[in-house]
Coordinates of C-alpha atoms and ligand atoms in Angstrom, one line a residue:
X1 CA -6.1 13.6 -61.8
X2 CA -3.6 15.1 -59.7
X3 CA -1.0 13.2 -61.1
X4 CA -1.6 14.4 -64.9
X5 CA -1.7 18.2 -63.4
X6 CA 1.4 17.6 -61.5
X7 CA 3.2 16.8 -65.2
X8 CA 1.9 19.8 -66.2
X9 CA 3.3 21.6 -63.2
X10 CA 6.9 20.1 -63.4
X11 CA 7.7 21.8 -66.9
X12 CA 6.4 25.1 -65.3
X13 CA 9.1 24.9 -62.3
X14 CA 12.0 23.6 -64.3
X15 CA 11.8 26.6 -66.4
X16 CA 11.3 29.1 -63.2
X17 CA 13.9 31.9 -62.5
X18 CA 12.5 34.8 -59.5
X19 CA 12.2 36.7 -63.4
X20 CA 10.5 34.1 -65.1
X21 CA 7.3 35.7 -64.4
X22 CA 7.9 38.8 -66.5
X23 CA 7.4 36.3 -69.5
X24 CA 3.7 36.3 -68.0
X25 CA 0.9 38.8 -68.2
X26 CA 1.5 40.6 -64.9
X27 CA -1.3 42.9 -64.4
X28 CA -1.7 46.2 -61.3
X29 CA 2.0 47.1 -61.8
X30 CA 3.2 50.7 -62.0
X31 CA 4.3 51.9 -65.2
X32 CA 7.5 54.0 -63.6
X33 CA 8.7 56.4 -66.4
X34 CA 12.2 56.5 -65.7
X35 CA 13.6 53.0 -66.2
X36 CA 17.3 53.7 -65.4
X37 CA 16.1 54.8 -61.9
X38 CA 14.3 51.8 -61.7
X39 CA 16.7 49.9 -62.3
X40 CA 19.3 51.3 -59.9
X41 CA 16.8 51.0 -57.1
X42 CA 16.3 47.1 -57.9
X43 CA 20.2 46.8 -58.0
X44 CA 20.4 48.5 -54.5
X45 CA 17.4 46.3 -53.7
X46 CA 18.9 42.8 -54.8
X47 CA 21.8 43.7 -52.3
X48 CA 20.5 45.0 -49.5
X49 CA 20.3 42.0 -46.4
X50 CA 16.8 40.1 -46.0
X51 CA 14.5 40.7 -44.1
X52 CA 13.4 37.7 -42.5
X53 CA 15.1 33.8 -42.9
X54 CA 14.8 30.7 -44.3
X55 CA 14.4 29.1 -41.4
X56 CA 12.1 31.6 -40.1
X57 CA 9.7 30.6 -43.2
X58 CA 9.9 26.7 -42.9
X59 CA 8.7 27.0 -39.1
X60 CA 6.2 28.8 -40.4
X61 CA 5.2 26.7 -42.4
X62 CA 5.4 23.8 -40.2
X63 CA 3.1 26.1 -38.1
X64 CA 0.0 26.5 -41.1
X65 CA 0.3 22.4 -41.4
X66 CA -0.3 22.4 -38.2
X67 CA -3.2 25.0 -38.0
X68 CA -4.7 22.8 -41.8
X69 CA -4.5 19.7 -39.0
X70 CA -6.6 21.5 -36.1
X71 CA -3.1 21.8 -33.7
X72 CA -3.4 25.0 -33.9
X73 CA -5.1 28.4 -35.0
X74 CA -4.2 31.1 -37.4
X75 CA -4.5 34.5 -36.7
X76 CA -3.6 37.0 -39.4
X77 CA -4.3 40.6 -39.0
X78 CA -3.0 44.1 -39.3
X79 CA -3.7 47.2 -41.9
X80 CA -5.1 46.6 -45.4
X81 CA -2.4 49.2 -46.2
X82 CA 0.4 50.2 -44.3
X83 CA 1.7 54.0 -44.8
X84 CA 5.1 54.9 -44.3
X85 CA 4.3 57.7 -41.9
X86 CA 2.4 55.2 -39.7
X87 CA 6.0 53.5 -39.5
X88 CA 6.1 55.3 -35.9
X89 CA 6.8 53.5 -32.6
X90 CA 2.8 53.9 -30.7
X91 CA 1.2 52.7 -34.2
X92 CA 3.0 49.7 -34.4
X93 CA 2.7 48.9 -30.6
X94 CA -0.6 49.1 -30.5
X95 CA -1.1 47.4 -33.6
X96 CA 0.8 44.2 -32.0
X97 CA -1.2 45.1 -28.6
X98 CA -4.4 44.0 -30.4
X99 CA -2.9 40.8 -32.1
X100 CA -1.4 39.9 -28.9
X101 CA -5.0 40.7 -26.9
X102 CA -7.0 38.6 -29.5
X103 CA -4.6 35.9 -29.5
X104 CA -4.6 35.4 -25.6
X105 CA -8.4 35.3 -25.9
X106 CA -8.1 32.8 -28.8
X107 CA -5.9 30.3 -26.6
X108 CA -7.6 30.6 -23.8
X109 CA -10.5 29.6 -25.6
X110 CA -10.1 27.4 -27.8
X111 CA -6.9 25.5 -25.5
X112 CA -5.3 25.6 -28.8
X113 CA -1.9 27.3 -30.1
X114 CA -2.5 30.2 -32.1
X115 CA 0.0 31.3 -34.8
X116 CA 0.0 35.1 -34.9
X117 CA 1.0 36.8 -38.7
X118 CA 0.8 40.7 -39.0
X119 CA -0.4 42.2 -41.7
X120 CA 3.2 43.9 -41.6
X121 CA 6.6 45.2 -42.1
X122 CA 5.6 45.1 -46.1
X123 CA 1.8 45.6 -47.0
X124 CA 2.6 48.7 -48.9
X125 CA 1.3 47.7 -52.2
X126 CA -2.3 48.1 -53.3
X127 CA -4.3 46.3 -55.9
X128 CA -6.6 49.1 -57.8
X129 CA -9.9 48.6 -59.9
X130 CA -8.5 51.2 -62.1
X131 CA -5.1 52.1 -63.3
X132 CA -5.7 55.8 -63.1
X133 CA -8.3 58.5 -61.4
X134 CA -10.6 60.9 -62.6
X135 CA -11.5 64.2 -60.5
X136 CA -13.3 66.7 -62.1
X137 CA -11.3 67.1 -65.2
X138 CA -8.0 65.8 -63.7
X139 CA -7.1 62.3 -64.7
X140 CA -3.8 61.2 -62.7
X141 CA -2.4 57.3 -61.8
X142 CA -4.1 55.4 -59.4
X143 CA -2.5 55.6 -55.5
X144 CA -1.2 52.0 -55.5
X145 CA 0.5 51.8 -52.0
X146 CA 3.3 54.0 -50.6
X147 CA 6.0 51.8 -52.0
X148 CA 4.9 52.8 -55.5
X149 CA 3.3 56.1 -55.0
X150 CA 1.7 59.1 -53.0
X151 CA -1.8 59.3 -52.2
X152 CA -2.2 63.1 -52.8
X153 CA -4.4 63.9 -55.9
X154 CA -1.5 65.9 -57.6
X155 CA 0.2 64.6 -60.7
X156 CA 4.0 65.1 -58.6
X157 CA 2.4 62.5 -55.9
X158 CA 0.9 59.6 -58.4
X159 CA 4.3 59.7 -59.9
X160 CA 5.1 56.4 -59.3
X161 CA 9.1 56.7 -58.0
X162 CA 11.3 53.6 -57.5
X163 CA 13.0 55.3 -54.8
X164 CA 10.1 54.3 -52.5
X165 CA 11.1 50.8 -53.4
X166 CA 14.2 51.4 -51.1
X167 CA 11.9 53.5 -48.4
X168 CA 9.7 50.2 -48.5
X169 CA 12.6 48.3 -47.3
X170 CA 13.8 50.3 -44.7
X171 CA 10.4 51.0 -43.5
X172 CA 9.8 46.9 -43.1
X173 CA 12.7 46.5 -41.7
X174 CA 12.6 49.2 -39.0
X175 CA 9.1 47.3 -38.3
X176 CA 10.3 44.3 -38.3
X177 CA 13.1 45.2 -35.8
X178 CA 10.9 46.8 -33.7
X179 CA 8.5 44.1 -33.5
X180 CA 11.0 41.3 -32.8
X181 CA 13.4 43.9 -29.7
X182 CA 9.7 44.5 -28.3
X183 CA 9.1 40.4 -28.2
X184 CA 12.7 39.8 -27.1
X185 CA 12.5 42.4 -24.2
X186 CA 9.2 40.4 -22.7
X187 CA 6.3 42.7 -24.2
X188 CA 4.4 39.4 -25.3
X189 CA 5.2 37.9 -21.9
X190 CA 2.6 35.5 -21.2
X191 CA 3.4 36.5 -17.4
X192 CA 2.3 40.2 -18.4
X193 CA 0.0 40.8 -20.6
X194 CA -0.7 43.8 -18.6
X195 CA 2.3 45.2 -20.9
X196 CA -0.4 44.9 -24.2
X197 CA -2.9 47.3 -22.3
X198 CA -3.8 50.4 -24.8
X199 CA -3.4 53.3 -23.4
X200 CA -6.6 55.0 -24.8
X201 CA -9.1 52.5 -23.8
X202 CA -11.3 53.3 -20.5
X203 CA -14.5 51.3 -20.3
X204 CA -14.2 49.2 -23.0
X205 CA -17.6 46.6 -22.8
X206 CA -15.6 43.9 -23.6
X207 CA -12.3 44.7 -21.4
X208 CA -13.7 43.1 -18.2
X209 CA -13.8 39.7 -20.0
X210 CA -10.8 39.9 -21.1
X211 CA -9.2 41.1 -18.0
X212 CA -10.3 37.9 -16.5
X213 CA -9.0 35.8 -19.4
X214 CA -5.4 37.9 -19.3
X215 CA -5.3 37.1 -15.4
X216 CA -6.2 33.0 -15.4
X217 CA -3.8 32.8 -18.1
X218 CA -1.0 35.0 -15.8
X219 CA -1.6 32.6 -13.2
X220 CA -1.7 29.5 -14.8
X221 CA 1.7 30.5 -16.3
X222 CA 2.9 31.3 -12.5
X223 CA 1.5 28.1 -11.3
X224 CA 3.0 26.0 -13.7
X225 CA 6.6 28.1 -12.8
X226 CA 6.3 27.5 -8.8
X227 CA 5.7 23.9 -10.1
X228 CA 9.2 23.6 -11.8
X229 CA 10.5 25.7 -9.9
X230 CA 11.8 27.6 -12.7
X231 CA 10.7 30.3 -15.0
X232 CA 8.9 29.2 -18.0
X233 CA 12.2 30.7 -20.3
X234 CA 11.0 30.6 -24.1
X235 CA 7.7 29.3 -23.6
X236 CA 6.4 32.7 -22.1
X237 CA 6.9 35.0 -25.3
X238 CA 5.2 34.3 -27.9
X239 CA 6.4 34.5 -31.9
X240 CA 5.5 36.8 -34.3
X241 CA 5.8 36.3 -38.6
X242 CA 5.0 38.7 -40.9
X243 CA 2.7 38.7 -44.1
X244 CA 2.0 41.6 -47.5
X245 CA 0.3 40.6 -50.5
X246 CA 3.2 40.2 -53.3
X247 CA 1.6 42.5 -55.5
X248 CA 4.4 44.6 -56.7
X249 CA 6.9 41.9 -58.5
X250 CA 9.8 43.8 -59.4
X251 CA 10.3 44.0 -55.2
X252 CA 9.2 40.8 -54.6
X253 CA 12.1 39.5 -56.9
X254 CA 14.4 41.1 -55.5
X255 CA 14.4 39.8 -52.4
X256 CA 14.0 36.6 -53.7
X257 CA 17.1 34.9 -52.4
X258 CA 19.6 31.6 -52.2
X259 CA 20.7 30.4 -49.2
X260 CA 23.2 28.0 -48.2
X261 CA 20.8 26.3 -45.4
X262 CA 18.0 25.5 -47.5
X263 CA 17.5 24.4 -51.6
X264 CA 15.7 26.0 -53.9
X265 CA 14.7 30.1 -53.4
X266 CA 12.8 31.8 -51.0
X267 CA 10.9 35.3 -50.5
X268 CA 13.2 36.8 -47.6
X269 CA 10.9 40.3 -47.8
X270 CA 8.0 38.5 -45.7
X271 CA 7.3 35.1 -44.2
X272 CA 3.9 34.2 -45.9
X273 CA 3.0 36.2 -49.4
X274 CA -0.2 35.9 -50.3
X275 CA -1.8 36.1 -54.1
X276 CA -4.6 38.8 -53.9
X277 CA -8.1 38.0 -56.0
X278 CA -7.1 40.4 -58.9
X279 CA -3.8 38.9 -59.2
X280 CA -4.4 34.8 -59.2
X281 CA -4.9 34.0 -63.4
X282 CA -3.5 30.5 -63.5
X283 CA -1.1 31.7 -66.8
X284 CA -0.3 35.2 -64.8
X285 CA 2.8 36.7 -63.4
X286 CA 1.9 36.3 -60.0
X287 CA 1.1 32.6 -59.9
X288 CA 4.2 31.9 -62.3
X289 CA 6.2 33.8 -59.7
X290 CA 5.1 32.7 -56.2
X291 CA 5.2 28.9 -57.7
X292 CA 8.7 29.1 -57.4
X293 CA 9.3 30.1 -53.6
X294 CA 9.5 27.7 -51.3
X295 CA 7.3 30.1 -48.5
X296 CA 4.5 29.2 -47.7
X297 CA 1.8 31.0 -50.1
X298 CA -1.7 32.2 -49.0
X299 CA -4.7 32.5 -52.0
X300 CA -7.4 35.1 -51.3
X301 CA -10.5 33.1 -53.2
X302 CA -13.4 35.5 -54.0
X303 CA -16.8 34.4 -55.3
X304 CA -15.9 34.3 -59.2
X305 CA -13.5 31.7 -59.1
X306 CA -14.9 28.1 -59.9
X307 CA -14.0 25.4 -57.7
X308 CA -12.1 23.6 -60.9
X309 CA -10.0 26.7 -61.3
X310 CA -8.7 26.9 -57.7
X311 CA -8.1 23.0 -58.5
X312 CA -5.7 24.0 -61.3
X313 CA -4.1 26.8 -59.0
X314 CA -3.4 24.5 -56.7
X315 CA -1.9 22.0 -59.3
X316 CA 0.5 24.7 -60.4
X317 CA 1.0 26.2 -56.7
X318 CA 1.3 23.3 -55.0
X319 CA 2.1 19.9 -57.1
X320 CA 3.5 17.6 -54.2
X321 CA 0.5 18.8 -51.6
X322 CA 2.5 19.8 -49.3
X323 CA 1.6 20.3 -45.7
X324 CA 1.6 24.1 -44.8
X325 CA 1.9 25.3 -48.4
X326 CA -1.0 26.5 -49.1
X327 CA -3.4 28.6 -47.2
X328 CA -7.0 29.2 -49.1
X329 CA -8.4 33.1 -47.9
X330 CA -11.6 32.9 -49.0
X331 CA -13.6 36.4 -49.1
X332 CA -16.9 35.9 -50.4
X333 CA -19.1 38.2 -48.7
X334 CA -21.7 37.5 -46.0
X335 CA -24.2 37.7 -49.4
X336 CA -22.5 34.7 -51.0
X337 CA -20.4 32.5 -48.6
X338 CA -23.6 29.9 -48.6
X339 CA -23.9 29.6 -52.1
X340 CA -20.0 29.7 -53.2
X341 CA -18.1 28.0 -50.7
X342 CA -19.7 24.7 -49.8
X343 CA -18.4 23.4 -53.7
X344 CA -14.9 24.1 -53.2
X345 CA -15.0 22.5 -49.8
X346 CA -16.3 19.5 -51.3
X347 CA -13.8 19.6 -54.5
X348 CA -11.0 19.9 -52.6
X349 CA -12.2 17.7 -49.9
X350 CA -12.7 14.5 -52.9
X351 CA -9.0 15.6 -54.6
X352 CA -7.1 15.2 -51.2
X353 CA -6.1 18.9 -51.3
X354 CA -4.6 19.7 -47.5
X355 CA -5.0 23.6 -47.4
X356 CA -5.4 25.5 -44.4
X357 CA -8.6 27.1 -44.7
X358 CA -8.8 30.7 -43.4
X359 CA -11.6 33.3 -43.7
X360 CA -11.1 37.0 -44.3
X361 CA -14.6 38.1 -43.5
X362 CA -13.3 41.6 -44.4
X363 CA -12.6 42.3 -48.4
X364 CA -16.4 40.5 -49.5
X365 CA -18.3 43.1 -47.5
X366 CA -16.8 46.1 -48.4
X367 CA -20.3 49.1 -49.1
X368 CA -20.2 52.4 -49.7
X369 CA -22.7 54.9 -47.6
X370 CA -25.1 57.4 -48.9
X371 CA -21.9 59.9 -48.4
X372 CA -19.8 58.3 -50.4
X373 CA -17.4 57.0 -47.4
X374 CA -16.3 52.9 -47.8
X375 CA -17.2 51.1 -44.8
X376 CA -18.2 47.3 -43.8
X377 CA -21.2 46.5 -41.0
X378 CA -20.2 44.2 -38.3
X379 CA -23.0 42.2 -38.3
X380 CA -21.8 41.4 -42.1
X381 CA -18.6 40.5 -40.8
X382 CA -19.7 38.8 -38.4
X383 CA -21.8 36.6 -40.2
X384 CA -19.7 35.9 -43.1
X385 CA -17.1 34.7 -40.6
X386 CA -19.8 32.6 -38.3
X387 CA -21.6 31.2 -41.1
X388 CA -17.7 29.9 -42.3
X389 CA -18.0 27.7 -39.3
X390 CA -20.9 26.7 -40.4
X391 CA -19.9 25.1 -43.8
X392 CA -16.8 24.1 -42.7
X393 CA -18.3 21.8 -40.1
X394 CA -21.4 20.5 -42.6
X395 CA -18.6 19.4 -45.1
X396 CA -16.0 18.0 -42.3
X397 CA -13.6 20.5 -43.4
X398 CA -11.8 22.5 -40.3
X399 CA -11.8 26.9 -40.5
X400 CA -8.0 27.0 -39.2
X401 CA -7.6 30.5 -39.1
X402 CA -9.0 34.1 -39.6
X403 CA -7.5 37.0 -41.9
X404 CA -8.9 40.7 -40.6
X405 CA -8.1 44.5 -41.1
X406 CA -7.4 46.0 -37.8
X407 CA -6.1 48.4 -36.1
X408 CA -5.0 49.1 -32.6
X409 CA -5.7 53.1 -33.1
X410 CA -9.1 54.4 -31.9
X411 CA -10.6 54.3 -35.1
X412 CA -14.2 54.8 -36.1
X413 CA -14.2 52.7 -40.0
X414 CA -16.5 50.2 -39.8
X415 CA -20.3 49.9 -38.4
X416 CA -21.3 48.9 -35.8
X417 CA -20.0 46.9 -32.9
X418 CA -20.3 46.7 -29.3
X419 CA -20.8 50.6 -29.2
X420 CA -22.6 50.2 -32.2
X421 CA -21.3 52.8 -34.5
X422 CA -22.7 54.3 -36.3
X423 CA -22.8 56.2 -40.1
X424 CA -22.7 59.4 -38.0
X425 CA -19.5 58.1 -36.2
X426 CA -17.7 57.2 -39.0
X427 CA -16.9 61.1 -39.3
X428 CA -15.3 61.4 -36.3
X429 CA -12.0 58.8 -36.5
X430 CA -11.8 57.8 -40.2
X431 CA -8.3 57.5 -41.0
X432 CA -7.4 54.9 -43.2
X433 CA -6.8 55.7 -47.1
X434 CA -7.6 52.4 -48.4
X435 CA -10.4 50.2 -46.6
X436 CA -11.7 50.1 -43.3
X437 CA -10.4 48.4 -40.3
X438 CA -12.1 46.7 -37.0
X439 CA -10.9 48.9 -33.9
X440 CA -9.8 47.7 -31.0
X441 CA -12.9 46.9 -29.3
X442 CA -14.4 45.3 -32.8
X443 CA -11.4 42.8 -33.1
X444 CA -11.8 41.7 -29.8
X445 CA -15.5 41.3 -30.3
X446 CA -14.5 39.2 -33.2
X447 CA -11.5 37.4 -31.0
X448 CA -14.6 36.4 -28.6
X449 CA -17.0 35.0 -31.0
X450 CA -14.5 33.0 -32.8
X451 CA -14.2 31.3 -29.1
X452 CA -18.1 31.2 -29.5
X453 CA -18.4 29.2 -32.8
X454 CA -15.1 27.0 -33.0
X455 CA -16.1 25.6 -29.4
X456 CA -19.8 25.1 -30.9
X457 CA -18.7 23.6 -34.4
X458 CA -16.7 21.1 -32.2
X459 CA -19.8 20.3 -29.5
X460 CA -21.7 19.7 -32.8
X461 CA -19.2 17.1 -33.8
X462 CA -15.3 16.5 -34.6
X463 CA -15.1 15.8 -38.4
X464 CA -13.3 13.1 -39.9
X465 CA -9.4 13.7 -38.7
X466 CA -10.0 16.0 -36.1
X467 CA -7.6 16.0 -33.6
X468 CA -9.6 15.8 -30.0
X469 CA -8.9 19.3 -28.0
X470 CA -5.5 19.9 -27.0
X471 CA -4.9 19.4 -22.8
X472 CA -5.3 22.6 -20.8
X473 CA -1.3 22.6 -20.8
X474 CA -1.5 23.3 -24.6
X475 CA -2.5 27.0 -23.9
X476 CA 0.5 27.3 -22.5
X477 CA 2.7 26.5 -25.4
X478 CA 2.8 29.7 -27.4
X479 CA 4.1 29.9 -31.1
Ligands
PEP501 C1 -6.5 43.0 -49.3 O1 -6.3 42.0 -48.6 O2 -6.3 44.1 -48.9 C2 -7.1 42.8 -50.6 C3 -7.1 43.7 -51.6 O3 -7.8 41.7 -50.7 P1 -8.5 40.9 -51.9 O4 -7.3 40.6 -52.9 O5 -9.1 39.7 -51.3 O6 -9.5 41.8 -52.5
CO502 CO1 -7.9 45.6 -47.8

């Protein structure tokens, strides 16, 4: 069966171009109104420097074969939206403060690897139910993401204006090279994590925990270095890749690039696009386009989609199977997770298919409360995410990562918790425009159960493949 999809497949990258996909329905673009401004920006865009590497990209996806095979674990996190005014030094710090906190619980835990992607340095664009807005009688464009337009209810803001298309860019990569000086100067030092402290928290419930973890870890890393009698160089900072959804094409093509190390093209705006639930039709732009990159892709799989049509995607995605090429999101609620994801397990499972299964416990419990403000419950997320252990280790499949909404501000977005928020509280720190985020002290609450349920979906027995758990050494090896 695979073989007569791959055929198919073939004909569809011969004729691939990074434009190929605007000979596809490509639906949640902008309509910009001035086209000759559009297309200057693009020009400028095409030229401007990447703003990652090939090379960058193919360890990275050596990295998700890895997590698919159980070597190591994904952890993907960051805004649903990044804002260009949160582009500022103590939002992104903190952001990779949390990453790097949940991470150190992760490998201490599970005596795995983790591979860390932010949600970063490019998630500007937003998918919208609606291409425009009605208030009162005002009807205006839909906010779609700072790189298209403003969120401000005033026709001037929903202007969509390529210009930001160049803001976008600068804005990743002043991220970006923030990000990677903060790594190189020893902020995600193994030897001090007491660097990835937040400022603001006092008291935290969870904090003494993972004080303790942060320390055995410090030490461990000290033993081993009296040991050799050396320090541990590379093997004490930890790697960071980036990840957006590639939602707006026009961008995404742009920085679709040539290189002389590699064949074939490659998205240099982000290590790992992913494919967002409104934007995965099998004869769409975004499939057409993302089939031609050489990253690795990720597929957010919601509830709707039949397990023969995420087959076909993956026909057309992915025709050689490759190790680390695809990773399947799948969001489909704490409601539905039972009903919808055992079958495309299974289908999968019986085809050969080697994704990397990750769960984003996040975008299927999305509610609105009595007041009208979007929030998710924790004990939803919670759920969704430990009933995805669940499944996975009934159908001998491996969960190999997590995708979440966080933030490392003090934010009060979603309910409840280990202080239990609550409706009342969401009033007090509600700051994102888009959809709610874990805080600090949810994500590490999350961090801590995943320890929980990966350690007791292994007690309850490897499935077929699984790799037995790494040696204690193997928390030591950061990537
Ligand atoms: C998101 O990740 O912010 C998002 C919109 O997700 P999904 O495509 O799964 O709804
Ligand atoms: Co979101």
């Amino acid at each position: 069966m695979i073989m007569e999809r791959h055929l198919a497949s073939v004909e569809t990258t011969e004729s691939w171009t990074p434009s190929s996909w605007k000979h596809k329905p490509a639906v949640q673009q902008p309509t910009y109104r001035d086209k000759p401004a559009l297309e200057r920006a693009l020009a400028e865009l095409r030229l401007l420097p990447p703003l990652v590497t090939s090379w960058e990209v193919l360890a990275l996806k050596r990295k998700l074969a890895d997590a698919a095979a159980g070597r190591c674990f994904l952890l993907q996190g960051g805004d649903c939206a990044e804002s260009f005014g949160d582009c500022i030094s103590p939002i992104i710090a903190n952001r990779l403060k949390v990453l790097l906190q949940m991470s150190l619980v992760l490998m201490h835990g599970l005596r795995l690897p983790v591979v860390r992607v932010g949600r970063f340095a490019g998630q500007y664009a937003k998918p919208r139910s609606a291409d425009m807005e009605t208030r009162g009688n005002i009807t205006l464009p839909s906010y779609r993401g700072d790189i298209v337009n403003a969120s401000a209810f005033t026709a001037a803001a929903r202007e969509p204006d390529p210009q930001r298309l160049i803001e976008a860019h600068s804005k990743s990569a002043l991220t970006m090279n923030f990000v990677r000086a903060l790594i190189d100067g020893g902020f995600a030092d193994l030897r001090h994590p007491e660097y990835w402290d937040l400022a603001w928290v006092e008291h935290a419930p969870l904090q003494s925990e993972y004080q303790r973890m942060a320390q055995s870890i410090a030490d461990s890393m000290h033993f081993v270095e009296t040991l050799a009698d050396e320090p541990a160089r590379a093997d004490a900072r930890v790697g960071f890749y980036t990840s957006h959804e590639a939602l707006l094409l026009d961008y995404e093509a742009a920085l679709t690039r040539q290189v002389p190390q590699h064949w074939g093209w490659f998205n240099l705006s982000t290590h790992f696009p992913w494919i967002g639930m409104r934007t995965a039709q099998l004869d769409g732009a975004h499939v057409e386009y993302c089939c031609g990159i050489r990253n690795p892709i990720g597929l957010k799989l919601g509830p709707e989609v039949k397990p023969e049509q995420l087959l076909r995607l993956l026909d057309v995605l992915d025709p050689d199977n490759e190790p680390g090429r695809i990773t399947v999101i799948t969001r489909m609620g704490a409601a539905k997770i039972e009903s919808e994801l055992p079958r495309h397990l299974h289908a999968l499972k019986a085809e050969g298919r080697r994704v990397l299964w990750c769960c984003d416990p996040m975008h299927g419990n999305g509610e609105t409360t009595p007041n009208g403000v979007k929030t998710r419950r924790f004990e939803n997320i919670r759920a969704e995410l430990e009933t995805a252990f669940d499944i996975h280790a009934a159908c001998g499949t491996r969960l190999g990562g997590v995708h979440l909404e966080l933030t490392g501000e003090n934010v009060t977005e979603c309910l409840g918790g280990a202080r239990n928020l609550t409706e009342a509280d969401l009033a007090r720190a509600y700051k994102s425009t888009v959809d709610p985020r874990l805080n600090y002290e949810q994500s590490l609450e999350i961090a801590m159960l995943i320890v929980r349920k990966h350690g007791a979906s292994i007690a309850a027995g490897p499935s077929p493949g699984h790799h037995a758990r790494q040696p204690q050494r193997a928390m030591l090896i950061p990537v």
